[in-house]
Coordinates of C-alpha atoms and ligand atoms in Angstrom, one line a residue:
M259 CA -30.8 5.9 13.1
V260 CA -31.3 4.5 9.6
G261 CA -28.1 2.7 8.4
T262 CA -25.5 1.0 10.7
G263 CA -22.5 1.7 8.5
Y264 CA -19.5 3.5 10.0
V265 CA -21.3 6.8 10.3
G266 CA -24.7 5.5 11.5
L267 CA -23.2 3.1 14.0
T268 CA -20.7 5.6 15.4
T269 CA -23.4 8.3 15.6
G270 CA -25.9 5.9 17.2
A271 CA -23.5 4.5 19.8
C272 CA -22.2 8.0 20.7
L273 CA -25.6 9.6 21.0
A274 CA -26.6 6.7 23.3
S275 CA -23.5 7.4 25.4
L276 CA -24.7 11.0 25.7
G277 CA -27.9 9.6 27.3
H278 CA -30.3 9.5 24.4
R279 CA -32.4 6.5 23.5
V280 CA -31.3 5.2 20.1
V281 CA -32.8 2.6 17.8
C282 CA -30.6 1.7 14.8
A283 CA -32.0 0.0 11.7
D284 CA -30.3 -1.9 8.9
V285 CA -31.6 -4.0 6.0
D286 CA -28.9 -6.6 6.6
V287 CA -30.6 -9.1 9.0
A288 CA -27.4 -11.0 9.9
K289 CA -25.7 -7.7 10.7
V290 CA -28.5 -6.7 13.0
H291 CA -28.3 -10.0 14.8
R292 CA -24.5 -9.6 15.2
L293 CA -25.0 -6.0 16.6
R294 CA -27.7 -7.2 19.0
A295 CA -25.1 -9.6 20.3
G296 CA -22.6 -6.8 20.7
H297 CA -20.4 -7.8 17.7
V298 CA -19.0 -4.8 15.8
S299 CA -17.3 -5.7 12.5
I300 CA -15.9 -2.2 11.8
L301 CA -12.3 -1.6 13.0
E302 CA -12.9 1.6 14.9
P303 CA -11.3 2.2 18.3
G304 CA -13.8 2.5 21.2
L305 CA -16.8 1.7 19.1
S306 CA -17.4 -1.9 20.2
E307 CA -17.1 -0.8 23.8
L308 CA -19.7 2.0 23.3
V309 CA -22.1 -0.3 21.5
N310 CA -21.9 -2.8 24.3
E311 CA -22.3 -0.1 27.0
G312 CA -25.4 1.2 25.1
L313 CA -26.9 -2.3 24.8
A314 CA -26.3 -3.1 28.5
A315 CA -27.8 0.3 29.6
G316 CA -30.8 -0.4 27.3
R317 CA -30.3 2.9 25.5
L318 CA -29.2 1.3 22.2
E319 CA -31.3 -1.2 20.1
F320 CA -30.9 -2.7 16.7
V321 CA -33.8 -3.5 14.4
V322 CA -34.3 -4.7 10.9
G323 CA -35.8 -2.1 8.5
A324 CA -36.2 1.6 8.8
A325 CA -39.9 1.6 9.4
Q326 CA -39.5 -0.2 12.7
A327 CA -36.9 2.2 13.9
V328 CA -38.8 5.4 13.3
V329 CA -42.1 4.5 14.9
D330 CA -41.6 6.5 18.2
A331 CA -38.7 8.7 17.0
E332 CA -38.4 12.4 17.7
V333 CA -35.5 12.6 15.4
V334 CA -34.7 10.3 12.5
F335 CA -31.1 10.3 11.2
L336 CA -30.5 9.1 7.6
C337 CA -27.0 7.5 7.5
V338 CA -27.2 5.4 4.3
P339 CA -24.5 5.2 1.7
T340 CA -24.3 7.9 -1.0
P341 CA -21.8 6.3 -3.4
M342 CA -20.3 8.0 -6.4
G343 CA -22.8 7.5 -9.2
A344 CA -22.5 8.0 -13.0
G345 CA -20.4 11.0 -13.9
G346 CA -19.2 11.6 -10.3
A347 CA -22.5 12.8 -8.8
A348 CA -23.6 11.3 -5.5
D349 CA -26.1 8.4 -5.9
L350 CA -29.1 9.1 -3.7
A351 CA -31.0 5.8 -4.4
A352 CA -30.6 4.6 -0.8
V353 CA -31.8 7.9 0.6
E354 CA -34.8 7.8 -1.7
S355 CA -35.8 4.3 -0.9
V356 CA -35.7 5.0 2.9
I357 CA -37.9 8.0 2.4
A358 CA -40.4 5.9 0.4
E359 CA -40.4 3.3 3.2
V360 CA -40.8 5.6 6.2
R361 CA -42.8 8.6 4.9
T362 CA -46.2 7.4 6.0
V363 CA -45.1 6.0 9.4
L364 CA -43.0 9.0 10.7
P365 CA -44.6 10.3 13.9
V366 CA -46.2 13.7 13.6
G367 CA -43.8 16.6 14.2
C368 CA -40.6 14.5 14.2
V369 CA -37.4 15.8 12.5
V370 CA -35.6 14.0 9.6
V371 CA -31.8 14.6 9.6
N372 CA -29.5 14.0 6.6
K373 CA -26.3 12.8 8.1
S374 CA -25.0 11.2 4.8
T375 CA -22.9 13.5 2.6
V376 CA -25.5 14.6 0.0
P377 CA -25.5 17.3 -2.7
V378 CA -26.6 20.8 -1.9
G379 CA -30.4 20.9 -2.3
T380 CA -31.0 17.3 -0.9
A381 CA -32.7 18.5 2.2
A382 CA -35.2 20.3 0.0
R383 CA -35.5 17.2 -2.2
V384 CA -36.1 14.9 0.7
S385 CA -38.7 17.3 2.0
A386 CA -40.5 17.2 -1.4
L387 CA -40.4 13.4 -1.4
L388 CA -41.7 13.2 2.1
K389 CA -44.7 15.3 1.4
R390 CA -45.1 15.9 5.1
K391 CA -45.5 19.5 6.0
D392 CA -45.2 18.6 9.7
V393 CA -41.8 17.0 9.3
P394 CA -38.9 19.4 8.8
V395 CA -35.7 18.1 7.1
V396 CA -32.4 19.1 8.7
S397 CA -28.8 18.8 7.3
N398 CA -26.3 17.8 10.0
P399 CA -23.1 16.7 8.3
E400 CA -20.6 14.5 10.1
F401 CA -16.9 15.3 10.3
L402 CA -15.7 11.9 11.6
R403 CA -12.4 10.4 10.4
E404 CA -12.1 6.7 10.1
G405 CA -9.9 5.3 12.8
T406 CA -10.7 8.2 15.2
A407 CA -14.5 8.4 14.6
V408 CA -15.5 8.0 18.3
R409 CA -13.0 10.5 19.5
D410 CA -14.0 12.9 16.8
F411 CA -17.7 12.6 17.7
L412 CA -17.1 13.1 21.4
N413 CA -14.6 16.0 20.9
P414 CA -15.9 17.8 17.8
D415 CA -14.3 20.9 16.4
R416 CA -17.8 22.1 15.6
I417 CA -21.4 21.0 15.1
V418 CA -23.2 22.2 11.9
V419 CA -26.9 22.1 11.7
G420 CA -28.9 23.5 8.8
C421 CA -32.6 23.9 8.3
D422 CA -35.0 26.4 6.9
T423 CA -37.0 26.0 10.2
Q424 CA -35.0 27.4 13.1
D425 CA -36.9 25.4 15.7
A426 CA -36.0 22.1 14.1
A427 CA -32.3 23.1 13.8
E428 CA -32.3 23.9 17.5
R429 CA -33.9 20.6 18.4
V430 CA -31.1 18.7 16.5
A431 CA -28.3 20.9 17.9
A432 CA -29.7 20.2 21.5
L433 CA -28.8 16.5 21.0
Y434 CA -25.1 17.5 21.1
A435 CA -25.4 20.2 23.8
R436 CA -23.4 18.1 26.3
L437 CA -20.3 18.2 24.0
G438 CA -20.0 22.0 24.4
A439 CA -18.7 22.4 20.8
P440 CA -19.1 25.6 18.7
T441 CA -22.4 25.3 16.9
V442 CA -23.2 26.7 13.5
L443 CA -26.9 27.1 12.9
T444 CA -27.7 27.9 9.3
D445 CA -29.9 27.1 6.4
A446 CA -30.0 23.6 4.9
A447 CA -28.0 24.5 1.7
S448 CA -25.2 26.1 3.6
A449 CA -24.9 23.1 6.0
E450 CA -24.7 20.8 3.0
L451 CA -22.0 22.9 1.4
V452 CA -19.9 23.1 4.6
K453 CA -19.3 19.3 4.4
Y454 CA -18.1 19.4 0.7
A455 CA -16.2 22.7 1.2
A456 CA -14.3 21.2 4.2
N457 CA -13.5 17.8 2.6
C458 CA -12.4 19.4 -0.7
F459 CA -10.3 22.0 1.1
L460 CA -8.5 19.1 2.9
A461 CA -8.0 17.3 -0.4
M462 CA -6.6 20.6 -1.9
K463 CA -4.2 21.0 1.0
L464 CA -2.9 17.5 0.5
S465 CA -2.5 17.8 -3.3
Y466 CA -0.7 21.1 -2.7
V467 CA 1.6 19.5 -0.2
N468 CA 2.3 16.6 -2.5
A469 CA 3.1 19.1 -5.3
I470 CA 5.4 21.0 -2.9
A471 CA 7.1 17.6 -2.1
E472 CA 7.8 17.0 -5.8
L473 CA 9.2 20.5 -6.1
C474 CA 11.4 19.9 -3.0
E475 CA 12.9 16.9 -4.8
R476 CA 13.8 18.9 -7.8
L477 CA 15.2 21.8 -5.8
G478 CA 17.0 19.8 -3.2
A479 CA 14.8 21.1 -0.3
D480 CA 13.4 19.0 2.5
V481 CA 9.6 18.8 2.6
A482 CA 9.5 18.0 6.3
D483 CA 11.2 21.3 7.1
V484 CA 9.2 23.2 4.5
T485 CA 5.9 22.0 5.9
E486 CA 7.0 22.5 9.5
G487 CA 7.9 26.1 8.6
M488 CA 4.6 26.6 6.9
G489 CA 2.6 24.9 9.6
Y490 CA 3.6 27.3 12.4
D491 CA 1.6 29.9 10.6
R492 CA -1.7 29.6 12.5
R493 CA -3.6 30.4 9.3
I494 CA -2.1 27.2 7.8
G495 CA -1.7 24.8 10.7
Q496 CA 0.5 21.7 11.1
S497 CA -2.1 19.1 10.4
F498 CA -2.8 17.6 7.0
L499 CA 0.6 18.5 5.7
Q500 CA 2.0 15.0 5.4
P501 CA 2.9 14.1 1.9
G502 CA 2.0 10.6 0.7
P503 CA 0.9 8.4 -2.2
G504 CA -2.1 10.6 -2.7
W505 CA -5.3 10.9 -0.7
G506 CA -8.0 8.2 -0.7
G507 CA -10.7 6.6 1.3
S508 CA -14.5 6.6 1.1
C509 CA -14.9 10.3 1.4
L510 CA -12.3 12.7 -0.1
P511 CA -12.3 11.1 -3.6
K512 CA -16.1 10.9 -3.7
D513 CA -16.7 14.4 -2.3
T514 CA -14.2 16.1 -4.6
H515 CA -15.9 14.6 -7.7
A516 CA -19.3 15.4 -6.3
L517 CA -18.5 19.0 -5.8
V518 CA -17.2 19.4 -9.3
Q519 CA -20.6 18.0 -10.4
V520 CA -22.5 20.2 -8.1
A521 CA -20.6 23.2 -9.3
G522 CA -20.9 22.2 -13.0
A523 CA -24.7 21.8 -12.6
V524 CA -25.0 25.5 -11.7
G525 CA -22.6 26.6 -14.5
F526 CA -19.6 27.1 -12.2
D527 CA -16.2 25.9 -13.6
F528 CA -14.0 24.9 -10.7
P529 CA -10.4 24.5 -12.1
L530 CA -8.9 24.6 -8.6
L531 CA -10.8 21.5 -7.6
T532 CA -10.2 19.6 -10.9
A533 CA -6.5 20.4 -10.5
T534 CA -6.7 19.0 -7.0
I535 CA -8.1 15.7 -8.3
D536 CA -5.6 15.6 -11.3
T537 CA -2.6 16.2 -8.9
N538 CA -3.8 13.3 -6.9
T539 CA -3.9 10.9 -9.9
R540 CA -0.5 12.1 -10.9
Q541 CA 0.8 11.5 -7.4
R542 CA 0.1 7.8 -7.7
E543 CA 1.9 7.7 -11.0
R544 CA 4.8 9.5 -9.4
V545 CA 5.0 6.8 -6.7
V546 CA 5.1 4.1 -9.4
S547 CA 7.8 5.8 -11.3
K548 CA 9.9 6.0 -8.1
I549 CA 9.4 2.3 -7.5
R550 CA 10.2 1.6 -11.2
H551 CA 13.4 3.6 -10.8
A552 CA 14.3 1.8 -7.7
A553 CA 13.7 -1.5 -9.5
G554 CA 16.3 -0.5 -12.1
G555 CA 14.0 1.0 -14.8
R556 CA 11.7 -1.9 -15.5
L557 CA 9.0 -3.5 -13.4
R558 CA 8.3 -6.6 -15.4
G559 CA 9.0 -9.7 -13.3
K560 CA 10.2 -7.6 -10.4
R561 CA 9.1 -8.5 -6.9
I562 CA 7.7 -5.6 -4.9
G563 CA 6.9 -6.0 -1.2
L564 CA 4.1 -3.7 -0.2
L565 CA 3.9 -2.5 3.4
G566 CA 0.3 -1.3 3.9
L567 CA -2.8 -1.7 1.8
A568 CA -5.5 0.3 3.6
F569 CA -6.1 4.0 2.6
K570 CA -4.5 5.1 5.9
A571 CA -3.3 3.6 9.1
G572 CA -5.7 2.6 11.8
T573 CA -8.4 1.2 9.5
D574 CA -9.0 -1.9 7.4
D575 CA -10.8 0.1 4.8
L576 CA -9.5 -0.4 1.2
R577 CA -12.0 1.8 -0.5
D578 CA -10.2 4.1 -3.0
S579 CA -7.0 3.2 -1.2
P580 CA -4.0 4.9 -2.9
A581 CA -2.0 1.7 -2.0
L582 CA -4.4 -0.3 -4.2
A583 CA -4.2 2.3 -7.0
V584 CA -0.4 2.1 -6.9
A585 CA -0.6 -1.7 -6.9
E586 CA -2.9 -1.7 -9.9
L587 CA -0.4 0.4 -11.9
L588 CA 2.5 -1.8 -10.8
L589 CA 0.6 -4.9 -11.9
A590 CA -0.1 -3.3 -15.3
E591 CA 3.6 -3.1 -15.8
G592 CA 4.2 -6.7 -14.9
A593 CA 5.4 -6.5 -11.3
E594 CA 4.7 -9.3 -8.8
L595 CA 3.2 -8.1 -5.6
T596 CA 3.3 -9.4 -2.1
G597 CA 1.6 -7.2 0.5
Y598 CA 1.0 -7.0 4.3
D599 CA -1.3 -4.7 6.2
P600 CA -2.0 -5.1 9.9
G601 CA -5.7 -4.3 9.4
V602 CA -6.4 -6.2 6.2
R603 CA -7.1 -9.9 5.9
G604 CA -8.6 -11.6 2.8
E605 CA -8.1 -11.1 -0.8
V606 CA -6.8 -8.1 -2.7
P607 CA -6.8 -8.6 -6.5
G608 CA -3.3 -9.2 -7.9
V609 CA -1.6 -9.0 -4.5
R610 CA -0.5 -12.0 -2.5
V611 CA -1.6 -10.9 0.9
V612 CA 0.6 -12.4 3.7
D613 CA 0.4 -12.5 7.5
D614 CA 3.4 -10.4 8.5
A615 CA 5.7 -7.7 7.2
Y616 CA 8.7 -10.0 6.9
A617 CA 6.9 -12.4 4.7
A618 CA 5.9 -9.4 2.5
V619 CA 9.5 -8.2 2.0
K620 CA 11.1 -11.7 1.5
G621 CA 12.9 -11.8 -1.8
A622 CA 11.7 -8.3 -2.8
D623 CA 13.5 -6.3 -5.4
V624 CA 11.9 -3.1 -3.9
V625 CA 10.1 -2.6 -0.6
A626 CA 7.4 0.1 -0.8
L627 CA 5.7 1.5 2.3
L628 CA 2.3 2.7 1.3
T629 CA 0.3 3.0 4.6
E630 CA 1.7 4.7 7.7
W631 CA 1.1 2.0 10.4
P632 CA 3.2 2.7 13.5
E633 CA 4.3 -0.9 13.7
F634 CA 6.3 -0.5 10.4
R635 CA 8.6 1.9 12.3
C636 CA 9.5 -0.8 14.8
L637 CA 10.3 -3.5 12.3
D638 CA 13.6 -5.3 12.7
W639 CA 15.3 -3.6 9.7
S640 CA 18.4 -5.8 9.9
R641 CA 16.1 -8.8 9.5
V642 CA 14.4 -7.0 6.5
A643 CA 17.9 -6.3 5.0
E644 CA 18.7 -10.1 5.2
L645 CA 15.4 -11.1 3.6
V646 CA 15.2 -8.7 0.6
D647 CA 16.9 -9.4 -2.7
S648 CA 17.8 -5.8 -3.2
P649 CA 18.1 -3.2 -0.4
L650 CA 15.8 -0.4 -1.7
V651 CA 13.0 0.9 0.5
V652 CA 10.6 3.5 -1.1
D653 CA 8.8 5.2 1.8
T654 CA 5.9 7.0 0.2
R655 CA 4.9 8.6 3.5
N656 CA 8.2 9.6 5.0
H657 CA 7.2 7.4 7.8
L658 CA 10.4 5.5 8.6
D659 CA 13.7 6.6 10.2
P660 CA 16.2 6.9 7.3
D661 CA 19.2 6.6 9.6
A662 CA 17.9 3.4 11.2
L663 CA 17.4 1.8 7.8
Q664 CA 20.8 3.0 6.5
R665 CA 22.5 1.6 9.6
C666 CA 21.1 -1.8 8.5
G667 CA 22.5 -1.4 5.0
L668 CA 19.2 -0.4 3.4
T669 CA 18.7 2.5 1.0
W670 CA 15.8 4.7 2.0
W671 CA 13.9 6.8 -0.6
G672 CA 11.4 9.2 0.8
V673 CA 9.1 11.8 -0.7
G674 CA 10.3 15.4 -1.1
R675 CA 13.6 14.8 0.6
G676 CA 15.7 14.1 -2.5
P677 CA 19.4 14.7 -2.5
A678 CA 19.5 17.1 -5.4
N679 CA 22.8 18.8 -6.0
P680 CA 22.3 22.4 -4.9
L681 CA 24.8 23.8 -7.4
Q682 CA 23.0 22.0 -10.3
V683 CA 19.7 23.3 -9.0
L684 CA 21.0 26.9 -8.8
A685 CA 22.4 26.6 -12.3
A686 CA 19.0 25.5 -13.6
V687 CA 17.1 28.2 -11.7
V688 CA 19.3 31.2 -12.3
Ligands
UGA843 C1 -12.3 12.5 5.9 C2 -12.3 13.8 6.7 O1 -11.0 14.0 7.3 C3 -13.3 13.8 7.8 O2 -13.3 15.1 8.4 C4 -14.7 13.6 7.2 O3 -15.7 13.5 8.1 C5 -14.6 12.2 6.5 O4 -13.6 12.3 5.4 C6 -16.0 12.0 5.8 O5 -16.4 12.7 4.9 O6 -16.7 11.1 6.3 P1 -11.3 10.0 6.3 O7 -11.9 9.7 5.0 O8 -11.5 9.1 7.5 O9 -11.9 11.5 6.8 O10 -9.8 10.2 6.1 P2 -8.7 11.3 6.4 O11 -8.1 11.1 7.7 O12 -9.2 12.7 6.0 O13 -7.5 10.9 5.3 C7 -7.9 11.0 3.9 C8 -6.7 10.6 3.1 O14 -5.6 11.6 3.2 C9 -6.0 9.3 3.5 O15 -5.6 8.6 2.3 C10 -4.8 9.8 4.2 O16 -3.7 8.9 4.2 C11 -4.4 11.0 3.5 N1 -3.6 12.0 4.3 C12 -4.1 12.6 5.4 C13 -2.3 12.3 3.9 O17 -1.8 11.8 2.8 N2 -1.6 13.2 4.6 C14 -2.1 13.8 5.7 O18 -1.4 14.7 6.3 C15 -3.4 13.5 6.1

């Protein structure tokens, strides 16, 4: 396993728990030492336990440098970062440098697997860089969500394995046999595209739902009922229909931009996807305009208490967090920000990060909930009402109980549940 980031470490620990012998490599010497001692720094439920079980059973090892990890390997997983490079394309520098390091030491007949999200055609490119006819390159994308990565790995919806050599694809698929998941065996390009197509579809679903929420506000409809009514249609499904401040994280933003690039490179214009991205940018601006409105029309000098900073609940990950994008826009208009997130410690530019939710809302002109941590539902809202300067709560995820807040004298503003006047709406529409 080359790379012990969130994908590499989860994959390594889970494969070890399935009974395989796994050696994980990283270039970060201090991190390798910490992992050898069983210290996992990623906030991922169940991961630390699995790592420690694997270490104790002798099925999981950590080494410095890829070359050391691959020496006796039958299968080599590449789990290195593929960040967004210039112009939105995935930057493959880390993949290329690993190939240069291991190509001559790979055992005869082993299989190299791309686990990182890489552009269509990367398996072929890695194969060309390897210059090893005896080493097939397989694409085996991951579908793990941060915060539930271990559960997703052990209960997958599907396993996708792509290779132009059937035997190599079957060898990789066999690693997951105990999970009993539907398995798609295909060619490398198709497997690579499955990952982008799935993530971009999810992003599109979310942008669509955020647009419907906006429409609900203008028409006086309730987005919670609209999405429930849509979701019972099995072709649509109930999941991924929750409106919010926009989608973020380390995957969806990167992968949508990358697919636009991939499509553009083969002359395919993809307006559906560019509109998905633009709708997401607009969603953040919409949240800011709602907070501005709650603050009385001007943000300069206004104190905004932010509940949540991470890109979603259950993680400490701030990468491409919609909460931070909103914070940046608020700062640009002169707001003063205090924020609390149960998973986030340390510095966030422009935000005074405090240790509890009550400290975040103290003296606030507006409270804005940006990440859906369950503990925010259980706050003592009457205490919040005493602490704030003004009783407005903008709930960008429809996460709170409006009645509970109202009983405490607070005004709750959600998303897509606006109290439009039905007669005015009718007059405008007809
Ligand atoms: C995503 C995919 O869901 C995984 O299947 C995929 O493996 C992973 O990317 C990856 O490529 O590695 P993740 O980035 O962990 O997983 O985050 P999601 O749970 O998909 O959430 C993405 C964003 O959408 C978050 O900002 C979240 O708050 C938002 N979201 C999600 C909503 O606003 N509403 C929803 O109903 C669901």
